[in-house]
Structures are given as C-alpha cells and as structure tokens.
C-alpha cells in the first residue's frame, strides 16, 4: 500500500505517485486526492501547503496567483513610490481606487480634482470643478491649463470665479464697448461737475434785484432742496460709505486668508469688489486683444494709475489756488475732494495688489522640484527673475501706499484739525437743522389735519341742522 501524500501534494486514484499541487492551488492535508484553489487575494506557488498572504493591505490581482509578483495594493489603497511597491497607503480624497493594483503613477483622479505630476501624492480640489476632468493625467477642460486648471489658455479670458471663456463668443467685444462707454461717461461726468460749479458761481455773481423779488416764490423750492441735501448727507451718504467699505473687505477677505467660498458667492463678491475698489480693469479682461497680458500689468495699473490721476488733480488744485478767485477756490476744493475720494476707494485694492506680490504658493510636484506659483495668478512662476524685479517694485510701492498714504492723511488731518472741528460743528448743525425742518413739516401737517378736522366737524354740524329742520317741517 503506497504511503499517503504529504501536504502540498496530491494523488488521484489513477496516479501511481504523489504530484505537487500546481501553481495557484494548495493542499494542507496529507493523503489528499486533489488540491484546493488558492484563497481569494492570496498567492500559491507550486507545491504550496497553504495559501500565502500578499502582505498588509495587499492582495493578489488574479484568482490563481502563483508568486508575490502578482500581488498589489487592495481596493481603496495605492502603492507608494518604489520598485518593490510593498507599501500601501490610503487613497486620498478625490481619487478612484475601486480596483486592485492602484499605483501612484496610475492613480486616477475624480472630476474636480488635480495634481501637479504623476509622482505627486498631494491631491487638491479645483476652484472651478468643471475645469478639472480627472483621469490619470489630471486633464483640464478646453480653455483651461496650468495649476489647478485655473489658468486660461491662449485665446481665452477670465470671467470671474476661475472661469474662462473663449474670445470669439462675443463677450470680449461687448466688454470692450462697456469699458469705452464707462470712460466716456466718467469724462462727461467730470465735465458736467465742473460746469455745474461754474454755473452756480456765475448765478451768484450776476444776481440782480429782480431775483430778490422772486425770493418768496423760490422759498419753498430752496427749502425742499435743503431738506433733501441734508437728509441725503446724513441718512444715505454715511451709510453708502459703510456699505462700500464692507464690500471692499469682503472682496479681500478670501484672498488674504485663502477661504474657499461657494462659487456663486465668490463670483458675486468678486464682481462687486472690482467696482467698489475702483479696479483699473475690473470685470474686464484685455487678454483677447493683448495675449501676453498677465497680473503684473494689473499691479502697475492698480498702483500707478491712481497716483497719476491724483497728481494731475493736485497740479490743477495748486494752479487754481494761485488765481485767488472764488470760482478757482471752489474748483480747488473740488480737486481736493476728488483726491480724497479716489484714495478712499483705491487704497484697499492697491494695498492688496502690492502685498499679493509676496504671496506665493508652493505646489508639490513629486519627484520633480516643487512649483512656486503666485497666488493671485497661478501662471506666474515666483522663481522667475522677472518676479524678483516686480517684488522690488512692490517694495517701493509699500512706502508709497500703505505707509505714505496713511502718513499723508495724518498730516492733512493735523494741519486741518481746526477745519475738521468746524466740519463736525457744521454736521451737528445740519442734523439739528434737519430735525427742525422735519418738526416744522410735521407741525404744518398737524395744523392742516386739525383744520381739515374742524371743517369736517362744521360740515357734520350743518348736516345735523338741516336734518332737524326737515324733520320739523
């Protein structure tokens, strides 16, 4: 009688000798007539007495694996870089590891996620989820490129909230028309403002005695205008300044602290912020006409253009003050008000552009050197010598805007401290005058109401007397 087969061997009835179990199967018992298939996720070399585990977090890719070379990371795990690939890590958010055998180089990204290179282990969500198509290469949609698919390709332009639009869609010409219309409207507004000042001055200078006779006729109109102007200054203008400041801060809050706002909210705030901050470009983009346009040009316009406008207004103010006439004095005061309003509106945007030059973002590139991109424009490489030159320019602008403008305002306030007190007193007088006018208007309405009530009472009395007379007759 033949001896029974050892574990790892089997012998059928017709076989004279024990045969080793073929690869992909095993036999743990002695004297077995057949071999068992290898356990799921394990491998079994020829003559195996037990199925062998591939290791921690690993499993065989085929049902009849014969060696550890056929082992890979389990579902929801991927192989870390290395030739042996014996270490597995949990698949990060935004990846698809639904099959066995995922590796770092073959890691599939879900739509809306991006990574710099195939050797990078850092997966990031895209600001515009539609722009990132996912896949093994982290492809970008048409018109998008660069880090996080946030850079518009050549022939495309930004429309806000990391969205790009083709230059041939008719939007770019419309934006250019809006820009020209806005410039013309501002120019006409300045001309009309100066014309109104001159006209008001001429009316005061050429007033004759016949106008004094009409004083009683114009009294109500002047009173209404005075009431309206005081109410606008107290109740509307002060609140408008608070509203503008609020939107200015909201527009800069997400950039400063890298807050990922919802797309709809971010788009609305960005569009409103470009208006209230008097951005020289605003929601417009010149990339269709100037393909080489980038954020550096926005920096120059945001810092130099307001300075040129303020300098021109200051020169005009100095020239007008040398004429020593009442009209020139009024125009000089208008120039001062223009400079103050311009600085108030542009200051947050200019400071944001200046400090954004130093805000670079490091992006993991795996085996390659890390990317260093400007947060405000991810197409700009912070390691470029050109960027170093603009950082030097921004350093000069720090002395001009955040430091220089504040010191200038402090000097103006200190020099005009007596005038500020007079302005404060005048404001209080305006408030009291407004309250007095409101009280007078309310009293007049009350008197009219009392008179109407008295007339109604007399009419009721007359009707009662008529009814009594009719009843007697």
CSV table of C-alpha atoms in Angstrom, one decimal:
chain,number,residue,atom,x,y,z
A,1,UNK,CA,0.0,0.0,0.0
A,2,UNK,CA,1.6,3.4,-1.1
A,3,UNK,CA,2.2,5.9,1.6
A,4,UNK,CA,-0.1,8.9,1.8
A,5,UNK,CA,1.0,12.2,0.1
A,6,UNK,CA,2.4,15.0,2.2
A,7,UNK,CA,0.8,18.4,2.5
A,8,UNK,CA,1.3,20.3,-0.8
A,9,UNK,CA,1.0,17.1,-2.8
A,10,UNK,CA,-2.0,15.1,-4.1
A,11,UNK,CA,-2.5,11.8,-5.9
A,12,UNK,CA,-5.5,10.8,-7.9
A,13,UNK,CA,-6.8,7.3,-8.0
A,14,UNK,CA,-5.2,6.5,-11.3
A,15,UNK,CA,-1.8,8.1,-10.5
A,16,UNK,CA,1.0,5.9,-9.1
A,17,UNK,CA,2.8,8.7,-7.3
A,18,UNK,CA,2.1,11.9,-5.5
A,19,UNK,CA,2.2,15.1,-7.6
A,20,UNK,CA,2.9,18.6,-6.3
A,21,UNK,CA,0.0,21.0,-6.3
A,22,UNK,CA,0.2,23.2,-9.4
A,23,UNK,CA,0.6,27.0,-9.0
A,24,UNK,CA,-2.5,28.8,-7.9
A,25,UNK,CA,-3.6,25.9,-5.6
A,26,UNK,CA,-2.6,24.3,-2.3
A,27,UNK,CA,-3.2,21.3,-0.1
A,28,UNK,CA,-2.8,21.5,3.7
A,29,UNK,CA,-3.9,17.9,4.5
A,30,UNK,CA,-2.0,14.6,4.0
A,31,UNK,CA,-3.2,11.9,1.7
A,32,UNK,CA,-5.5,14.2,-0.4
A,33,UNK,CA,-6.6,13.2,-3.8
A,34,UNK,CA,-6.8,16.8,-5.2
A,35,UNK,CA,-5.6,20.4,-4.4
A,36,UNK,CA,-7.7,23.3,-3.3
A,37,UNK,CA,-7.8,26.6,-5.2
A,38,UNK,CA,-5.8,29.4,-3.6
A,39,UNK,CA,-7.7,31.6,-1.3
A,40,UNK,CA,-9.0,34.9,-2.7
A,41,UNK,CA,-6.4,37.6,-2.5
A,42,UNK,CA,-3.6,35.2,-1.8
A,43,UNK,CA,-0.9,33.5,-3.9
A,44,UNK,CA,0.1,29.9,-4.0
A,45,UNK,CA,3.4,28.7,-5.6
A,46,UNK,CA,3.7,25.1,-6.9
A,47,UNK,CA,3.7,22.6,-4.1
A,48,UNK,CA,2.2,25.0,-1.6
A,49,UNK,CA,0.8,23.5,1.6
A,50,UNK,CA,-1.1,26.7,2.4
A,51,UNK,CA,-2.1,29.9,0.6
A,52,UNK,CA,0.2,32.7,1.4
A,53,UNK,CA,-0.8,36.3,2.2
A,54,UNK,CA,0.5,39.1,0.0
A,55,UNK,CA,1.2,41.3,3.0
A,56,UNK,CA,-0.5,44.1,4.8
A,57,UNK,CA,-3.1,45.9,2.7
A,58,UNK,CA,-2.2,43.9,-0.3
A,59,UNK,CA,-4.0,41.3,-2.4
A,60,UNK,CA,-3.4,39.1,-5.5
A,61,UNK,CA,-4.7,40.7,-8.7
A,62,UNK,CA,-5.7,37.3,-10.3
A,63,UNK,CA,-7.6,34.4,-8.9
A,64,UNK,CA,-4.8,31.8,-9.4
A,65,UNK,CA,-1.7,33.9,-8.4
A,66,UNK,CA,1.5,31.9,-8.2
A,67,UNK,CA,4.0,34.4,-6.8
A,68,UNK,CA,4.2,37.6,-4.8
A,69,UNK,CA,5.0,39.5,-8.0
A,70,UNK,CA,1.3,39.2,-8.8
A,71,UNK,CA,0.3,41.0,-5.5
A,72,UNK,CA,-0.7,44.6,-5.4
A,73,UNK,CA,-2.5,47.0,-3.1
A,74,UNK,CA,-6.1,46.3,-2.2
A,75,UNK,CA,-9.1,48.4,-3.1
A,76,UNK,CA,-9.1,51.9,-1.6
A,77,UNK,CA,-5.3,51.7,-1.3
A,78,UNK,CA,-2.4,52.6,-3.7
A,79,UNK,CA,1.3,51.6,-3.9
A,80,UNK,CA,3.7,54.2,-2.7
A,81,UNK,CA,6.6,55.1,-5.0
A,82,UNK,CA,9.3,52.4,-5.1
A,83,UNK,CA,10.3,49.5,-7.3
A,84,UNK,CA,9.0,46.9,-4.8
A,85,UNK,CA,5.7,48.6,-4.2
A,86,UNK,CA,5.5,46.8,-0.9
A,87,UNK,CA,4.0,49.7,0.9
A,88,UNK,CA,0.4,50.7,0.5
A,89,UNK,CA,-1.3,53.9,1.6
A,90,UNK,CA,-4.9,55.0,1.8
A,91,UNK,CA,-6.1,56.6,-1.4
A,92,UNK,CA,-6.6,60.4,-0.8
A,93,UNK,CA,-9.8,62.2,-1.3
A,94,UNK,CA,-10.5,62.9,-4.9
A,95,UNK,CA,-9.1,59.6,-6.3
A,96,UNK,CA,-10.7,56.5,-7.7
A,97,UNK,CA,-9.2,53.3,-6.2
A,98,UNK,CA,-12.1,51.0,-6.8
A,99,UNK,CA,-9.9,48.3,-8.3
A,100,UNK,CA,-6.9,46.3,-7.0
A,101,UNK,CA,-3.5,47.3,-8.1
A,102,UNK,CA,-3.6,51.1,-8.0
A,103,UNK,CA,-0.2,52.8,-8.0
A,104,UNK,CA,1.0,56.4,-7.5
A,105,UNK,CA,1.7,56.8,-11.2
A,106,UNK,CA,-1.6,55.3,-12.3
A,107,UNK,CA,-3.7,56.9,-9.7
A,108,UNK,CA,-7.0,58.0,-11.3
A,109,UNK,CA,-8.4,61.4,-10.2
A,110,UNK,CA,-12.1,62.1,-9.9
A,111,UNK,CA,-13.6,65.0,-11.9
A,112,UNK,CA,-13.0,68.3,-10.0
A,113,UNK,CA,-9.5,67.3,-8.6
A,114,UNK,CA,-6.0,68.0,-9.8
A,115,UNK,CA,-2.3,67.2,-9.0
A,116,UNK,CA,0.9,68.6,-10.5
A,117,UNK,CA,2.6,65.5,-11.7
A,118,UNK,CA,2.0,61.7,-11.8
A,119,UNK,CA,4.6,61.3,-9.0
A,120,UNK,CA,2.8,63.8,-6.7
A,121,UNK,CA,0.9,62.5,-3.7
A,122,UNK,CA,-0.9,65.8,-3.0
A,123,UNK,CA,-4.4,65.9,-4.5
A,124,UNK,CA,-6.2,69.2,-4.4
A,125,UNK,CA,-9.7,70.3,-5.4
A,126,UNK,CA,-10.1,72.7,-8.2
A,127,UNK,CA,-11.6,76.2,-7.7
A,128,UNK,CA,-13.7,75.5,-10.7
A,129,UNK,CA,-14.7,71.9,-10.6
A,130,UNK,CA,-15.9,71.8,-14.2
A,131,UNK,CA,-12.4,72.8,-15.4
A,132,UNK,CA,-10.7,69.6,-14.0
A,133,UNK,CA,-11.7,66.5,-15.9
A,134,UNK,CA,-9.7,64.0,-13.7
A,135,UNK,CA,-8.3,60.8,-15.0
A,136,UNK,CA,-4.7,59.5,-14.7
A,137,UNK,CA,-3.1,62.7,-16.1
A,138,UNK,CA,-5.4,65.2,-14.3
A,139,UNK,CA,-6.5,66.7,-17.6
A,140,UNK,CA,-8.0,70.2,-17.9
A,141,UNK,CA,-11.1,71.1,-19.9
A,142,UNK,CA,-10.8,73.0,-23.1
A,143,UNK,CA,-9.6,76.6,-22.5
A,144,UNK,CA,-8.0,75.8,-19.1
A,145,UNK,CA,-4.5,74.9,-18.2
A,146,UNK,CA,-1.8,75.3,-15.5
A,147,UNK,CA,-2.0,74.8,-11.8
A,148,UNK,CA,-5.5,73.7,-10.6
A,149,UNK,CA,-6.7,74.2,-14.2
A,150,UNK,CA,-7.2,77.9,-13.1
A,151,UNK,CA,-5.2,79.5,-15.9
A,152,UNK,CA,-6.9,80.5,-19.1
A,153,UNK,CA,-5.3,79.2,-22.3
A,154,UNK,CA,-4.3,81.5,-25.1
A,155,UNK,CA,-7.4,82.8,-26.8
A,156,UNK,CA,-9.5,82.6,-23.7
A,157,UNK,CA,-10.1,85.1,-20.9
A,158,UNK,CA,-11.2,85.1,-17.3
A,159,UNK,CA,-14.9,85.9,-16.4
A,160,UNK,CA,-14.6,85.5,-12.6
A,161,UNK,CA,-14.6,82.7,-10.1
A,162,UNK,CA,-11.8,80.8,-12.1
A,163,UNK,CA,-13.9,80.6,-15.2
A,164,UNK,CA,-12.6,81.0,-18.7
A,165,UNK,CA,-14.5,82.0,-21.9
A,166,UNK,CA,-13.4,81.9,-25.5
A,167,UNK,CA,-12.6,85.3,-27.0
A,168,UNK,CA,-14.8,84.5,-30.0
A,169,UNK,CA,-18.0,84.2,-28.1
A,170,UNK,CA,-18.9,87.8,-28.5
A,171,UNK,CA,-18.3,88.7,-24.8
A,172,UNK,CA,-14.9,90.3,-25.3
A,173,UNK,CA,-16.2,92.9,-27.8
A,174,UNK,CA,-19.1,93.7,-25.5
A,175,UNK,CA,-16.7,94.2,-22.6
A,176,UNK,CA,-14.6,96.5,-24.7
A,177,UNK,CA,-17.6,98.5,-25.6
A,178,UNK,CA,-18.6,98.7,-21.9
A,179,UNK,CA,-15.1,99.9,-21.0
A,180,UNK,CA,-15.2,102.6,-23.6
A,181,UNK,CA,-18.7,103.7,-22.5
A,182,UNK,CA,-17.5,103.8,-18.9
A,183,UNK,CA,-14.5,106.0,-19.7
A,184,UNK,CA,-16.7,108.4,-21.8
A,185,UNK,CA,-19.3,108.5,-19.0
A,186,UNK,CA,-16.7,109.4,-16.4
A,187,UNK,CA,-15.2,112.1,-18.6
A,188,UNK,CA,-18.7,113.6,-19.2
A,189,UNK,CA,-19.4,113.4,-15.5
A,190,UNK,CA,-16.3,115.4,-14.7
A,191,UNK,CA,-17.0,118.0,-17.3
A,192,UNK,CA,-20.6,118.3,-16.1
A,193,UNK,CA,-19.5,118.6,-12.5
A,194,UNK,CA,-17.1,121.4,-13.3
A,195,UNK,CA,-19.8,123.1,-15.5
A,196,UNK,CA,-22.3,123.0,-12.6
A,197,UNK,CA,-19.8,124.6,-10.2
A,198,UNK,CA,-19.1,127.4,-12.8
A,199,UNK,CA,-22.8,127.9,-13.5
A,200,UNK,CA,-23.6,128.1,-9.8
A,201,UNK,CA,-20.8,130.6,-9.3
A,202,UNK,CA,-22.0,132.8,-12.2
A,203,UNK,CA,-25.5,132.8,-10.9
A,204,UNK,CA,-24.4,134.0,-7.5
A,205,UNK,CA,-22.2,136.8,-9.1
A,206,UNK,CA,-24.8,138.0,-11.6
A,207,UNK,CA,-27.8,138.0,-9.2
A,208,UNK,CA,-29.9,141.2,-9.6
A,209,UNK,CA,-32.7,142.9,-7.8
A,210,UNK,CA,-35.3,141.2,-9.8
A,211,UNK,CA,-34.2,137.9,-8.4
A,212,UNK,CA,-34.7,139.2,-4.9
A,213,UNK,CA,-38.4,139.8,-5.8
A,214,UNK,CA,-38.7,136.1,-6.7
A,215,UNK,CA,-37.3,135.1,-3.3
A,216,UNK,CA,-40.7,134.4,-1.8
A,217,UNK,CA,-41.6,132.2,-4.8
A,218,UNK,CA,-38.4,130.2,-4.6
A,219,UNK,CA,-38.6,129.8,-0.8
A,220,UNK,CA,-40.3,126.5,-0.8
A,221,UNK,CA,-38.1,125.1,-3.6
A,222,UNK,CA,-34.9,126.1,-1.7
A,223,UNK,CA,-36.3,124.7,1.5
A,224,UNK,CA,-37.1,121.3,-0.2
A,225,UNK,CA,-33.6,121.2,-1.8
A,226,UNK,CA,-32.0,122.0,1.5
A,227,UNK,CA,-34.1,119.3,3.2
A,228,UNK,CA,-33.2,116.7,0.6
A,229,UNK,CA,-29.5,117.5,0.6
A,230,UNK,CA,-29.3,117.4,4.4
A,231,UNK,CA,-31.2,114.1,4.5
A,232,UNK,CA,-29.0,112.6,1.8
A,233,UNK,CA,-25.9,113.5,3.6
A,234,UNK,CA,-27.0,112.3,7.0
A,235,UNK,CA,-29.0,109.2,6.1
A,236,UNK,CA,-27.7,108.0,2.7
A,237,UNK,CA,-24.1,109.1,2.2
A,238,UNK,CA,-22.7,107.9,5.5
A,239,UNK,CA,-24.4,104.5,5.0
A,240,UNK,CA,-23.1,104.2,1.5
A,241,UNK,CA,-19.5,104.7,2.8
A,242,UNK,CA,-20.1,101.9,5.3
A,243,UNK,CA,-21.6,99.6,2.5
A,244,UNK,CA,-18.6,100.3,0.1
A,245,UNK,CA,-16.1,99.6,2.9
A,246,UNK,CA,-17.9,96.3,3.7
A,247,UNK,CA,-17.7,95.1,0.1
A,248,UNK,CA,-14.1,96.1,-0.1
A,249,UNK,CA,-13.2,94.0,2.9
A,250,UNK,CA,-15.3,91.0,1.7
A,251,UNK,CA,-13.6,91.1,-1.6
A,252,UNK,CA,-10.1,90.9,0.0
A,253,UNK,CA,-11.0,88.5,2.9
A,254,UNK,CA,-10.9,85.3,0.8
A,255,UNK,CA,-7.6,86.3,-0.9
A,256,UNK,CA,-5.9,87.1,2.4
A,257,UNK,CA,-7.0,84.0,4.3
A,258,UNK,CA,-7.4,81.6,1.3
A,259,UNK,CA,-11.0,80.9,2.0
A,260,UNK,CA,-12.8,78.7,-0.5
A,261,UNK,CA,-16.1,80.5,-0.8
A,262,UNK,CA,-19.0,78.9,-2.7
A,263,UNK,CA,-18.7,79.6,-6.4
A,264,UNK,CA,-21.8,81.7,-6.7
A,265,UNK,CA,-20.9,83.8,-3.7
A,266,UNK,CA,-17.3,84.2,-4.8
A,267,UNK,CA,-18.4,85.3,-8.3
A,268,UNK,CA,-20.8,88.0,-7.0
A,269,UNK,CA,-18.3,89.3,-4.4
A,270,UNK,CA,-15.5,89.4,-7.0
A,271,UNK,CA,-17.6,91.4,-9.5
A,272,UNK,CA,-18.9,93.9,-6.8
A,273,UNK,CA,-15.4,94.2,-5.3
A,274,UNK,CA,-13.9,95.1,-8.7
A,275,UNK,CA,-16.3,98.0,-8.9
A,276,UNK,CA,-16.2,99.4,-5.3
A,277,UNK,CA,-12.4,99.0,-5.2
A,278,UNK,CA,-12.1,101.0,-8.4
A,279,UNK,CA,-10.0,98.3,-10.0
A,280,UNK,CA,-8.5,99.7,-13.2
A,281,UNK,CA,-9.5,96.6,-15.1
A,282,UNK,CA,-12.5,95.4,-13.0
A,283,UNK,CA,-14.5,92.6,-14.6
A,284,UNK,CA,-12.9,93.3,-18.0
A,285,UNK,CA,-10.0,91.3,-19.4
A,286,UNK,CA,-7.7,92.6,-22.2
A,287,UNK,CA,-6.3,89.1,-22.9
A,288,UNK,CA,-8.2,88.8,-26.2
A,289,UNK,CA,-6.5,92.0,-27.5
A,290,UNK,CA,-3.2,91.5,-25.6
A,291,UNK,CA,-2.5,87.8,-25.3
A,292,UNK,CA,0.6,88.5,-23.2
A,293,UNK,CA,-1.4,90.3,-20.5
A,294,UNK,CA,-1.0,89.0,-17.0
A,295,UNK,CA,-1.4,90.0,-13.4
A,296,UNK,CA,1.8,92.2,-13.5
A,297,UNK,CA,0.0,94.8,-15.7
A,298,UNK,CA,-2.9,94.8,-13.2
A,299,UNK,CA,-0.4,95.6,-10.5
A,300,UNK,CA,1.1,98.5,-12.4
A,301,UNK,CA,-2.3,99.9,-13.2
A,302,UNK,CA,-3.6,99.5,-9.6
A,303,UNK,CA,-0.6,101.3,-8.1
A,304,UNK,CA,0.5,103.9,-10.7
A,305,UNK,CA,-2.8,104.9,-12.4
A,306,UNK,CA,-4.4,106.3,-9.3
A,307,UNK,CA,-1.2,108.2,-8.5
A,308,UNK,CA,-1.1,109.8,-11.9
A,309,UNK,CA,-4.8,110.9,-11.5
A,310,UNK,CA,-4.1,112.2,-8.0
A,311,UNK,CA,-1.0,114.0,-9.2
A,312,UNK,CA,-2.9,115.7,-12.1
A,313,UNK,CA,-5.7,116.7,-9.7
A,314,UNK,CA,-3.1,118.1,-7.2
A,315,UNK,CA,-1.4,120.1,-10.0
A,316,UNK,CA,-4.7,121.5,-11.1
A,317,UNK,CA,-5.5,122.4,-7.4
A,318,UNK,CA,-2.2,124.2,-7.0
A,319,UNK,CA,-2.7,126.2,-10.2
A,320,UNK,CA,-6.3,127.1,-9.3
A,321,UNK,CA,-5.3,128.3,-5.8
A,322,UNK,CA,-2.8,130.7,-7.4
A,323,UNK,CA,-5.6,132.6,-9.2
A,324,UNK,CA,-7.2,133.8,-5.9
A,325,UNK,CA,-10.8,133.9,-7.2
A,326,UNK,CA,-13.9,132.4,-5.6
A,327,UNK,CA,-14.5,130.2,-8.6
A,328,UNK,CA,-11.0,128.9,-8.6
A,329,UNK,CA,-11.2,128.3,-4.9
A,330,UNK,CA,-14.4,126.2,-5.4
A,331,UNK,CA,-12.7,124.2,-8.2
A,332,UNK,CA,-9.6,123.7,-6.0
A,333,UNK,CA,-11.8,122.3,-3.2
A,334,UNK,CA,-13.4,120.0,-5.7
A,335,UNK,CA,-10.0,118.7,-6.7
A,336,UNK,CA,-9.2,118.1,-3.0
A,337,UNK,CA,-12.4,116.2,-2.6
A,338,UNK,CA,-11.6,114.1,-5.8
A,339,UNK,CA,-8.2,113.2,-4.4
A,340,UNK,CA,-9.6,112.1,-1.0
A,341,UNK,CA,-12.4,110.1,-2.6
A,342,UNK,CA,-10.0,108.4,-5.0
A,343,UNK,CA,-7.6,107.4,-2.3
A,344,UNK,CA,-10.5,106.2,-0.1
A,345,UNK,CA,-11.8,103.9,-2.9
A,346,UNK,CA,-8.5,102.7,-4.4
A,347,UNK,CA,-6.5,102.2,-1.2
A,348,UNK,CA,-7.7,98.7,-0.4
A,349,UNK,CA,-7.2,97.4,-4.0
A,350,UNK,CA,-3.7,99.0,-4.3
A,351,UNK,CA,-2.5,97.5,-1.0
A,352,UNK,CA,-4.0,94.1,-1.9
A,353,UNK,CA,-2.1,94.1,-5.2
A,354,UNK,CA,1.1,95.2,-3.5
A,355,UNK,CA,1.1,92.5,-0.8
A,356,UNK,CA,-0.1,89.8,-3.2
A,357,UNK,CA,3.3,90.0,-5.0
A,358,UNK,CA,4.9,88.3,-2.0
A,359,UNK,CA,2.1,85.7,-1.6
A,360,UNK,CA,3.5,82.6,-3.4
A,361,UNK,CA,2.0,79.1,-3.2
A,362,UNK,CA,4.2,76.0,-3.1
A,363,UNK,CA,2.7,73.1,-5.0
A,364,UNK,CA,4.1,69.6,-4.5
A,365,UNK,CA,5.4,68.1,-7.8
A,366,UNK,CA,6.5,64.7,-6.5
A,367,UNK,CA,9.9,63.7,-7.9
A,368,UNK,CA,10.3,67.0,-9.7
A,369,UNK,CA,11.2,70.3,-7.9
A,370,UNK,CA,8.2,71.8,-6.2
A,371,UNK,CA,6.3,74.5,-8.1
A,372,UNK,CA,6.2,78.0,-6.7
A,373,UNK,CA,3.3,80.0,-8.2
A,374,UNK,CA,1.8,83.4,-7.4
A,375,UNK,CA,-1.5,83.0,-5.6
A,376,UNK,CA,-3.1,85.9,-7.5
A,377,UNK,CA,-2.1,84.5,-10.9
A,378,UNK,CA,-1.1,80.8,-11.0
A,379,UNK,CA,0.5,81.2,-14.4
A,380,UNK,CA,3.4,83.3,-12.8
A,381,UNK,CA,6.4,81.5,-11.6
A,382,UNK,CA,7.8,83.0,-8.4
A,383,UNK,CA,11.3,81.6,-9.1
A,384,UNK,CA,11.5,83.7,-12.3
A,385,UNK,CA,13.9,86.7,-12.2
A,386,UNK,CA,11.2,88.9,-13.6
A,387,UNK,CA,9.1,88.2,-10.5
A,388,UNK,CA,12.0,89.3,-8.3
A,389,UNK,CA,12.0,92.6,-10.1
A,390,UNK,CA,8.3,93.1,-9.5
A,391,UNK,CA,8.8,92.3,-5.8
A,392,UNK,CA,11.4,95.1,-5.7
A,393,UNK,CA,8.8,97.4,-7.4
A,394,UNK,CA,6.2,96.3,-4.8
A,395,UNK,CA,8.6,97.1,-2.0
A,396,UNK,CA,8.8,100.7,-3.3
A,397,UNK,CA,5.0,100.8,-3.5
A,398,UNK,CA,4.8,99.7,0.1
A,399,UNK,CA,6.4,103.0,1.0
A,400,UNK,CA,4.1,104.9,-1.3
A,401,UNK,CA,0.7,103.3,-0.4
A,402,UNK,CA,0.4,101.5,2.9
A,403,UNK,CA,2.9,103.9,4.6
A,404,UNK,CA,2.9,107.0,2.5
A,405,UNK,CA,-0.8,107.5,2.1
A,406,UNK,CA,-1.5,107.0,5.8
A,407,UNK,CA,1.2,109.4,6.8
A,408,UNK,CA,-0.1,111.9,4.2
A,409,UNK,CA,-3.7,111.6,5.6
A,410,UNK,CA,-2.4,112.1,9.1
A,411,UNK,CA,-0.5,115.2,8.1
A,412,UNK,CA,-3.6,116.6,6.3
A,413,UNK,CA,-5.8,115.9,9.3
A,414,UNK,CA,-3.3,117.5,11.7
A,415,UNK,CA,-2.9,120.6,9.5
A,416,UNK,CA,-6.7,121.0,9.1
A,417,UNK,CA,-7.6,120.0,12.6
A,418,UNK,CA,-9.4,123.3,13.2
A,419,UNK,CA,-11.3,122.9,10.0
A,420,UNK,CA,-12.3,119.3,11.0
A,421,UNK,CA,-13.7,120.7,14.2
A,422,UNK,CA,-15.7,123.3,12.2
A,423,UNK,CA,-16.9,120.5,9.9
A,424,UNK,CA,-18.0,118.5,12.9
A,425,UNK,CA,-19.9,121.5,14.2
A,426,UNK,CA,-21.4,122.1,10.8
A,427,UNK,CA,-22.5,118.4,10.7
A,428,UNK,CA,-24.2,118.8,14.0
A,429,UNK,CA,-25.9,122.0,12.8
A,430,UNK,CA,-27.1,120.1,9.7
A,431,UNK,CA,-28.6,117.4,11.9
A,432,UNK,CA,-30.3,120.0,14.1
A,433,UNK,CA,-31.5,121.9,11.0
A,434,UNK,CA,-32.8,118.7,9.5
A,435,UNK,CA,-34.6,117.8,12.8
A,436,UNK,CA,-36.0,121.4,12.9
A,437,UNK,CA,-37.3,121.2,9.3
A,438,UNK,CA,-38.8,117.8,10.0
A,439,UNK,CA,-40.5,119.1,13.1
A,440,UNK,CA,-41.8,122.1,11.2
A,441,UNK,CA,-43.1,120.0,8.4
A,442,UNK,CA,-44.8,117.7,10.9
A,443,UNK,CA,-46.3,120.6,12.7
A,444,UNK,CA,-47.6,122.0,9.4
A,445,UNK,CA,-49.1,118.7,8.5
A,446,UNK,CA,-50.7,118.6,12.0
A,447,UNK,CA,-52.2,122.1,11.6
A,448,UNK,CA,-53.5,121.1,8.2
A,449,UNK,CA,-55.0,118.0,9.7
A,450,UNK,CA,-56.6,119.9,12.5
A,451,UNK,CA,-58.0,122.4,10.0
A,452,UNK,CA,-59.5,119.6,8.0
A,453,UNK,CA,-60.9,118.0,11.1
A,454,UNK,CA,-62.6,121.3,12.0
A,455,UNK,CA,-64.1,121.7,8.6
A,456,UNK,CA,-65.4,118.1,8.8
A,457,UNK,CA,-66.9,118.9,12.2
A,458,UNK,CA,-68.6,122.0,10.8
A,459,UNK,CA,-69.9,120.1,7.8
A,460,UNK,CA,-71.4,117.4,10.1
A,461,UNK,CA,-73.0,120.1,12.3
A,462,UNK,CA,-74.5,121.7,9.2
A,463,UNK,CA,-76.0,118.4,8.1
A,464,UNK,CA,-77.5,117.8,11.5
A,465,UNK,CA,-79.1,121.2,11.5
A,466,UNK,CA,-80.5,120.6,8.0
A,467,UNK,CA,-81.9,117.2,9.1
A,468,UNK,CA,-83.5,118.7,12.2
A,469,UNK,CA,-85.1,121.5,10.1
A,470,UNK,CA,-86.5,119.0,7.6
A,471,UNK,CA,-88.0,116.9,10.4
A,472,UNK,CA,-89.7,120.0,11.9
A,473,UNK,CA,-91.2,120.9,8.6
